[in-house]
CSV table of N, CA and C in Angstrom, one decimal:
chain,number,residue,atom,x,y,z
A,13,GLN,N,-97.7,16.1,-42.3
A,13,GLN,CA,-97.6,15.4,-41.3
A,13,GLN,C,-96.5,15.0,-40.4
A,14,VAL,N,-97.1,14.3,-39.1
A,14,VAL,CA,-95.9,14.2,-37.7
A,14,VAL,C,-94.9,13.7,-38.1
A,15,GLN,N,-93.7,14.3,-38.3
A,15,GLN,CA,-92.5,12.8,-38.4
A,15,GLN,C,-91.8,13.5,-37.4
A,16,LEU,N,-90.5,12.7,-36.7
A,16,LEU,CA,-89.9,12.8,-35.6
A,16,LEU,C,-89.3,11.6,-36.1
A,17,VAL,N,-87.8,12.6,-36.1
A,17,VAL,CA,-86.4,11.4,-36.5
A,17,VAL,C,-84.7,11.8,-35.5
A,18,GLU,N,-85.4,10.8,-34.8
A,18,GLU,CA,-84.4,10.4,-33.8
A,18,GLU,C,-83.1,10.8,-34.4
A,19,SER,N,-81.7,10.6,-33.9
A,19,SER,CA,-80.5,10.6,-34.2
A,19,SER,C,-78.8,10.3,-32.9
A,20,GLY,N,-78.0,9.8,-33.2
A,20,GLY,CA,-77.3,10.2,-31.6
A,20,GLY,C,-76.8,9.5,-30.9
A,21,GLY,N,-77.5,8.0,-31.5
A,21,GLY,CA,-77.5,7.1,-30.7
A,21,GLY,C,-76.2,6.8,-30.7
A,22,GLY,N,-75.9,5.1,-29.7
A,22,GLY,CA,-74.4,4.4,-30.1
A,22,GLY,C,-74.0,3.5,-29.2
A,23,LEU,N,-73.1,3.5,-29.0
A,23,LEU,CA,-72.2,2.4,-28.2
A,23,LEU,C,-71.2,2.8,-27.7
A,24,VAL,N,-71.2,3.1,-26.1
A,24,VAL,CA,-70.8,4.0,-24.9
A,24,VAL,C,-70.1,3.2,-23.9
A,25,GLN,N,-69.1,3.5,-23.4
A,25,GLN,CA,-68.4,2.5,-22.0
A,25,GLN,C,-69.2,3.4,-20.8
A,26,PRO,N,-69.8,2.1,-19.7
A,26,PRO,CA,-70.7,2.9,-18.8
A,26,PRO,C,-69.7,3.9,-18.1
A,27,GLY,N,-70.5,4.8,-17.5
A,27,GLY,CA,-69.6,6.4,-17.0
A,27,GLY,C,-69.9,7.4,-18.1
A,28,GLY,N,-69.6,7.3,-19.2
A,28,GLY,CA,-69.9,7.9,-20.9
A,28,GLY,C,-71.1,8.7,-21.1
A,29,SER,N,-70.7,9.4,-21.5
A,29,SER,CA,-72.0,10.4,-22.6
A,29,SER,C,-72.8,10.5,-23.7
A,30,LEU,N,-73.7,10.6,-24.0
A,30,LEU,CA,-74.3,10.8,-25.8
A,30,LEU,C,-75.4,11.8,-25.7
A,31,ARG,N,-75.5,12.1,-26.7
A,31,ARG,CA,-76.7,13.3,-26.5
A,31,ARG,C,-77.5,12.7,-27.9
A,32,LEU,N,-78.9,13.0,-27.7
A,32,LEU,CA,-79.8,12.2,-28.5
A,32,LEU,C,-80.2,13.3,-29.2
A,33,SER,N,-80.5,13.4,-30.2
A,33,SER,CA,-81.3,14.6,-31.3
A,33,SER,C,-83.2,14.2,-31.7
A,34,CYS,N,-83.9,15.2,-32.0
A,34,CYS,CA,-84.8,14.6,-32.4
A,34,CYS,C,-86.0,15.5,-33.0
A,35,ALA,N,-85.7,15.6,-34.4
A,35,ALA,CA,-86.0,16.7,-34.8
A,35,ALA,C,-87.5,16.4,-35.7
A,36,ALA,N,-88.1,17.7,-35.2
A,36,ALA,CA,-89.4,17.3,-35.5
A,36,ALA,C,-90.5,18.2,-37.1
A,37,SER,N,-91.3,17.6,-37.3
A,37,SER,CA,-92.0,18.6,-38.2
A,37,SER,C,-93.2,17.7,-38.3
A,38,GLY,N,-94.2,18.8,-39.1
A,38,GLY,CA,-95.3,18.7,-39.5
A,38,GLY,C,-96.3,19.4,-38.4
A,39,PHE,N,-96.4,19.0,-37.5
A,39,PHE,CA,-97.2,20.5,-36.7
A,39,PHE,C,-96.5,21.3,-35.9
A,40,PRO,N,-97.0,21.9,-35.4
A,40,PRO,CA,-96.9,23.5,-34.2
A,40,PRO,C,-95.8,23.3,-33.1
A,41,PHE,N,-94.1,22.9,-33.5
A,41,PHE,CA,-94.0,22.9,-31.8
A,41,PHE,C,-93.9,23.3,-31.2
A,42,THR,N,-93.6,24.7,-31.5
A,42,THR,CA,-93.7,25.4,-30.1
A,42,THR,C,-94.9,25.2,-28.9
A,43,LEU,N,-96.1,25.0,-29.6
A,43,LEU,CA,-97.3,24.6,-28.7
A,43,LEU,C,-97.6,23.2,-28.0
A,44,TYR,N,-96.5,22.4,-28.0
A,44,TYR,CA,-96.8,21.0,-28.3
A,44,TYR,C,-95.2,20.6,-26.4
A,45,ALA,N,-95.7,19.6,-25.5
A,45,ALA,CA,-94.7,19.2,-24.9
A,45,ALA,C,-93.9,17.4,-25.8
A,46,MET,N,-92.7,17.7,-25.4
A,46,MET,CA,-92.6,16.3,-25.8
A,46,MET,C,-91.9,15.5,-25.4
A,47,ALA,N,-91.6,15.0,-25.5
A,47,ALA,CA,-91.0,13.5,-24.4
A,47,ALA,C,-89.9,12.2,-25.2
A,48,TRP,N,-88.9,11.9,-24.4
A,48,TRP,CA,-88.6,10.7,-24.4
A,48,TRP,C,-88.6,9.7,-23.9
A,49,PHE,N,-89.1,8.3,-24.3
A,49,PHE,CA,-89.1,7.5,-23.5
A,49,PHE,C,-88.4,6.2,-24.5
A,50,ARG,N,-88.2,4.9,-23.5
A,50,ARG,CA,-86.9,3.6,-24.4
A,50,ARG,C,-87.5,3.3,-24.1
A,51,GLN,N,-87.0,1.7,-24.8
A,51,GLN,CA,-87.2,0.1,-24.6
A,51,GLN,C,-86.4,-0.5,-24.6
A,52,ALA,N,-86.0,-1.4,-23.4
A,52,ALA,CA,-84.7,-2.4,-23.5
A,52,ALA,C,-85.5,-3.4,-23.8
A,53,PRO,N,-84.4,-4.4,-24.1
A,53,PRO,CA,-85.1,-6.3,-24.4
A,53,PRO,C,-86.4,-6.0,-23.5
A,54,GLY,N,-86.9,-7.1,-23.8
A,54,GLY,CA,-87.8,-7.4,-23.3
A,54,GLY,C,-88.4,-7.4,-21.8
A,55,LYS,N,-88.8,-5.6,-22.2
A,55,LYS,CA,-89.5,-4.6,-21.1
A,55,LYS,C,-90.4,-3.7,-21.8
A,56,GLU,N,-91.7,-3.2,-21.0
A,56,GLU,CA,-92.4,-2.5,-21.7
A,56,GLU,C,-91.2,-1.2,-22.1
A,57,ARG,N,-91.7,-0.4,-22.8
A,57,ARG,CA,-91.5,1.2,-23.2
A,57,ARG,C,-91.6,2.2,-21.8
A,58,GLU,N,-91.1,2.8,-21.1
A,58,GLU,CA,-91.0,3.4,-20.4
A,58,GLU,C,-90.8,4.9,-20.8
A,59,LEU,N,-91.2,5.8,-19.8
A,59,LEU,CA,-91.2,7.1,-20.1
A,59,LEU,C,-89.8,7.8,-19.2
A,60,VAL,N,-88.9,8.5,-20.2
A,60,VAL,CA,-87.4,9.0,-19.6
A,60,VAL,C,-88.0,10.5,-18.9
A,61,ALA,N,-88.1,11.3,-19.9
A,61,ALA,CA,-88.2,12.8,-19.4
A,61,ALA,C,-89.1,13.6,-20.4
A,62,THR,N,-89.7,14.3,-19.9
A,62,THR,CA,-91.0,15.0,-20.7
A,62,THR,C,-90.8,16.9,-20.5
A,63,ILE,N,-91.1,17.8,-21.6
A,63,ILE,CA,-90.2,19.2,-21.8
A,63,ILE,C,-91.6,19.6,-22.2
A,64,THR,N,-92.4,20.5,-21.4
A,64,THR,CA,-93.2,21.7,-22.2
A,64,THR,C,-92.8,22.5,-22.7
A,65,PRO,N,-94.2,23.0,-23.5
A,65,PRO,CA,-93.8,24.6,-24.8
A,65,PRO,C,-92.7,25.8,-23.6
A,66,GLY,N,-93.6,25.7,-21.9
A,66,GLY,CA,-92.4,26.3,-20.9
A,66,GLY,C,-91.5,25.9,-20.7
A,67,ASP,N,-90.5,25.0,-21.1
A,67,ASP,CA,-89.6,24.7,-20.7
A,67,ASP,C,-89.9,23.7,-19.3
A,68,THR,N,-90.5,23.4,-18.5
A,68,THR,CA,-90.4,22.9,-17.4
A,68,THR,C,-90.4,21.3,-17.6
A,69,THR,N,-89.5,20.7,-16.9
A,69,THR,CA,-89.3,19.9,-17.6
A,69,THR,C,-89.8,18.4,-16.4
A,70,ASN,N,-89.6,17.4,-16.5
A,70,ASN,CA,-90.1,16.1,-15.7
A,70,ASN,C,-89.2,14.6,-16.3
A,71,TYR,N,-88.2,14.2,-14.9
A,71,TYR,CA,-88.1,13.2,-15.2
A,71,TYR,C,-87.9,12.1,-14.7
A,72,ALA,N,-88.3,10.3,-15.2
A,72,ALA,CA,-88.4,9.1,-14.4
A,72,ALA,C,-86.7,9.6,-13.2
A,73,ASP,N,-87.1,8.7,-11.8
A,73,ASP,CA,-86.6,8.6,-10.7
A,73,ASP,C,-85.5,7.6,-11.4
A,74,SER,N,-85.2,7.0,-12.4
A,74,SER,CA,-84.2,6.3,-12.6
A,74,SER,C,-82.9,7.0,-13.3
A,75,ILE,N,-83.6,8.2,-13.8
A,75,ILE,CA,-82.3,9.0,-14.6
A,75,ILE,C,-82.1,10.3,-13.8
A,76,LYS,N,-82.5,10.5,-12.9
A,76,LYS,CA,-82.5,12.2,-12.7
A,76,LYS,C,-81.5,12.5,-11.8
A,77,GLY,N,-80.8,13.9,-12.2
A,77,GLY,CA,-79.6,13.9,-12.0
A,77,GLY,C,-78.6,13.3,-13.0
A,78,ARG,N,-79.0,12.6,-13.9
A,78,ARG,CA,-77.8,12.2,-15.0
A,78,ARG,C,-78.4,12.8,-16.8
A,79,PHE,N,-79.2,12.9,-16.7
A,79,PHE,CA,-79.6,12.6,-17.8
A,79,PHE,C,-80.7,14.6,-18.1
A,80,THR,N,-81.1,15.2,-19.7
A,80,THR,CA,-81.4,16.6,-19.6
A,80,THR,C,-81.7,16.1,-20.6
A,81,ILE,N,-83.0,16.7,-20.6
A,81,ILE,CA,-84.3,17.5,-21.6
A,81,ILE,C,-84.3,18.8,-22.2
A,82,SER,N,-84.1,18.8,-23.4
A,82,SER,CA,-83.9,20.3,-23.7
A,82,SER,C,-84.4,20.8,-25.2
A,83,ARG,N,-84.9,22.0,-25.7
A,83,ARG,CA,-85.7,22.0,-26.5
A,83,ARG,C,-85.2,23.4,-27.4
A,84,ASP,N,-84.8,23.2,-28.1
A,84,ASP,CA,-84.4,24.6,-29.6
A,84,ASP,C,-85.7,24.6,-30.5
A,85,ASN,N,-86.5,25.6,-29.9
A,85,ASN,CA,-88.2,25.8,-31.0
A,85,ASN,C,-87.6,26.5,-32.1
A,86,THR,N,-87.0,27.4,-32.2
A,86,THR,CA,-86.3,27.4,-33.9
A,86,THR,C,-85.8,26.4,-34.2
A,87,LYS,N,-85.1,25.7,-33.8
A,87,LYS,CA,-84.6,24.6,-34.8
A,87,LYS,C,-85.7,23.5,-34.7
A,88,LYS,N,-87.0,23.4,-34.1
A,88,LYS,CA,-87.6,22.5,-34.6
A,88,LYS,C,-86.8,20.7,-33.6
A,89,VAL,N,-86.2,21.0,-32.5
A,89,VAL,CA,-86.1,19.8,-32.2
A,89,VAL,C,-85.7,19.3,-30.6
A,90,VAL,N,-85.5,18.5,-30.3
A,90,VAL,CA,-85.4,18.3,-28.3
A,90,VAL,C,-84.6,17.7,-28.3
A,91,TYR,N,-83.8,17.7,-27.5
A,91,TYR,CA,-82.7,16.8,-26.7
A,91,TYR,C,-82.4,16.1,-25.7
A,92,LEU,N,-82.1,14.7,-26.1
A,92,LEU,CA,-81.6,14.5,-24.8
A,92,LEU,C,-80.2,14.3,-24.3
A,93,GLN,N,-79.9,14.9,-23.5
A,93,GLN,CA,-78.0,14.8,-22.7
A,93,GLN,C,-78.0,13.7,-21.6
A,94,MET,N,-77.6,12.7,-22.4
A,94,MET,CA,-77.4,11.3,-20.5
A,94,MET,C,-75.7,11.4,-20.3
A,95,ASN,N,-75.8,12.0,-19.7
A,95,ASN,CA,-74.4,11.2,-18.7
A,95,ASN,C,-74.4,10.5,-17.7
A,96,THR,N,-73.0,10.1,-16.9
A,96,THR,CA,-72.9,9.4,-16.3
A,96,THR,C,-73.6,7.9,-16.6
A,97,LEU,N,-73.3,7.2,-18.3
A,97,LEU,CA,-74.7,6.3,-18.4
A,97,LEU,C,-74.3,4.8,-17.8
A,98,LYS,N,-75.2,4.1,-17.6
A,98,LYS,CA,-75.0,2.5,-17.3
A,98,LYS,C,-75.3,1.6,-18.0
A,99,PRO,N,-75.1,0.6,-17.6
A,99,PRO,CA,-75.5,-1.0,-18.9
A,99,PRO,C,-76.9,-1.4,-18.8
A,100,ASP,N,-78.3,-0.8,-17.7
A,100,ASP,CA,-79.4,-0.4,-17.6
A,100,ASP,C,-79.8,0.5,-18.7
A,101,ASP,N,-78.7,1.5,-18.5
A,101,ASP,CA,-79.5,2.7,-19.3
A,101,ASP,C,-79.8,2.0,-20.8
A,102,THR,N,-78.7,0.7,-21.5
A,102,THR,CA,-79.7,0.2,-22.5
A,102,THR,C,-80.8,0.0,-23.4
A,103,ALA,N,-81.1,0.8,-23.9
A,103,ALA,CA,-82.2,0.8,-24.6
A,103,ALA,C,-82.7,1.6,-26.0
A,104,VAL,N,-83.4,1.1,-26.6
A,104,VAL,CA,-83.9,1.9,-27.9
A,104,VAL,C,-84.6,3.1,-27.8
A,105,TYR,N,-84.4,4.4,-27.8
A,105,TYR,CA,-84.6,5.1,-27.1
A,105,TYR,C,-85.7,5.8,-28.4
A,106,TYR,N,-87.0,6.6,-28.1
A,106,TYR,CA,-88.1,6.9,-29.2
A,106,TYR,C,-88.1,8.4,-28.2
A,107,CYS,N,-88.3,9.7,-29.8
A,107,CYS,CA,-89.3,10.5,-29.4
A,107,CYS,C,-90.5,10.7,-29.3
A,108,ASN,N,-91.3,12.0,-28.4
A,108,ASN,CA,-93.1,11.4,-28.5
A,108,ASN,C,-93.2,12.5,-28.5
A,109,VAL,N,-94.3,12.5,-29.1
A,109,VAL,CA,-95.7,13.9,-29.3
A,109,VAL,C,-96.3,13.6,-29.0
A,110,LYS,N,-97.7,14.2,-28.5
A,110,LYS,CA,-98.9,13.6,-28.7
A,110,LYS,C,-99.8,15.0,-29.5
A,111,VAL,N,-100.7,14.6,-30.1
A,111,VAL,CA,-101.1,16.0,-30.4
A,111,VAL,C,-102.9,15.7,-31.0
A,112,ARG,N,-103.6,16.2,-30.8
A,112,ARG,CA,-104.8,16.0,-30.7
A,112,ARG,C,-104.8,14.5,-30.4
A,113,ARG,N,-104.8,14.5,-29.4
A,113,ARG,CA,-104.5,13.2,-28.8
A,113,ARG,C,-104.6,11.5,-29.0
A,114,HIS,N,-103.6,11.9,-30.3
A,114,HIS,CA,-102.9,10.5,-31.4
A,114,HIS,C,-101.5,10.8,-30.5
A,115,ASP,N,-101.0,9.4,-30.4
A,115,ASP,CA,-99.4,9.7,-30.1
A,115,ASP,C,-98.5,9.1,-31.5
A,116,TYR,N,-97.3,10.2,-31.6
A,116,TYR,CA,-96.5,9.9,-32.4
A,116,TYR,C,-95.2,9.8,-32.1
A,117,TRP,N,-94.3,8.9,-33.0
A,117,TRP,CA,-93.2,8.0,-32.5
A,117,TRP,C,-92.3,8.3,-33.8
A,118,GLY,N,-91.1,8.2,-33.1
A,118,GLY,CA,-89.8,8.7,-33.8
A,118,GLY,C,-89.4,6.7,-34.4
A,119,GLN,N,-88.4,6.9,-35.2
A,119,GLN,CA,-87.9,5.3,-35.6
A,119,GLN,C,-87.3,4.7,-34.2
A,120,GLY,N,-86.6,5.5,-33.3
A,120,GLY,CA,-85.7,5.1,-32.3
A,120,GLY,C,-84.3,4.9,-33.0
A,121,THR,N,-83.8,5.5,-31.5
A,121,THR,CA,-82.4,5.0,-31.7
A,121,THR,C,-81.5,4.5,-30.7
A,122,GLN,N,-80.9,3.6,-31.1
A,122,GLN,CA,-79.7,2.3,-30.2
A,122,GLN,C,-78.9,3.3,-29.4
A,123,VAL,N,-79.3,3.1,-28.1
A,123,VAL,CA,-78.2,3.5,-26.8
A,123,VAL,C,-77.9,2.2,-26.3
A,124,THR,N,-76.5,1.1,-26.3
A,124,THR,CA,-75.9,0.5,-26.1
A,124,THR,C,-74.9,1.1,-24.9
A,125,VAL,N,-74.8,0.7,-23.7
A,125,VAL,CA,-73.6,1.1,-22.9
A,125,VAL,C,-73.1,-0.5,-22.3
A,126,SER,N,-72.1,-0.1,-22.6
A,126,SER,CA,-71.0,-1.6,-22.3
A,126,SER,C,-69.5,-1.3,-22.5
A,127,SER,N,-69.1,-1.9,-21.2
A,127,SER,CA,-67.6,-1.7,-22.1
A,127,SER,C,-67.2,-2.9,-22.8
């Protein structure tokens, strides 16, 4: 079955960096686009970044120039490198894949940006 396991969250000061990882299994990883979403307290889940099997990327305007999504097809891992973090980036970050029209989610990893 499809499994997504995120890691790498934590507490970081404003201006700092974190790298999130999402280990995928249970589907042919190289054939599917992957995505990162986030959900802040009291807000709806929002799309952060996507990456296609051919490494074409897309980003939300709020994080353009600060975050980078990438994938390692050998390891079946998708990454989110987050730089110049701001308090507004505080959220639970989720990995996502849509397989056969069904959305799959990881358990999420908490990112807190605070001094």
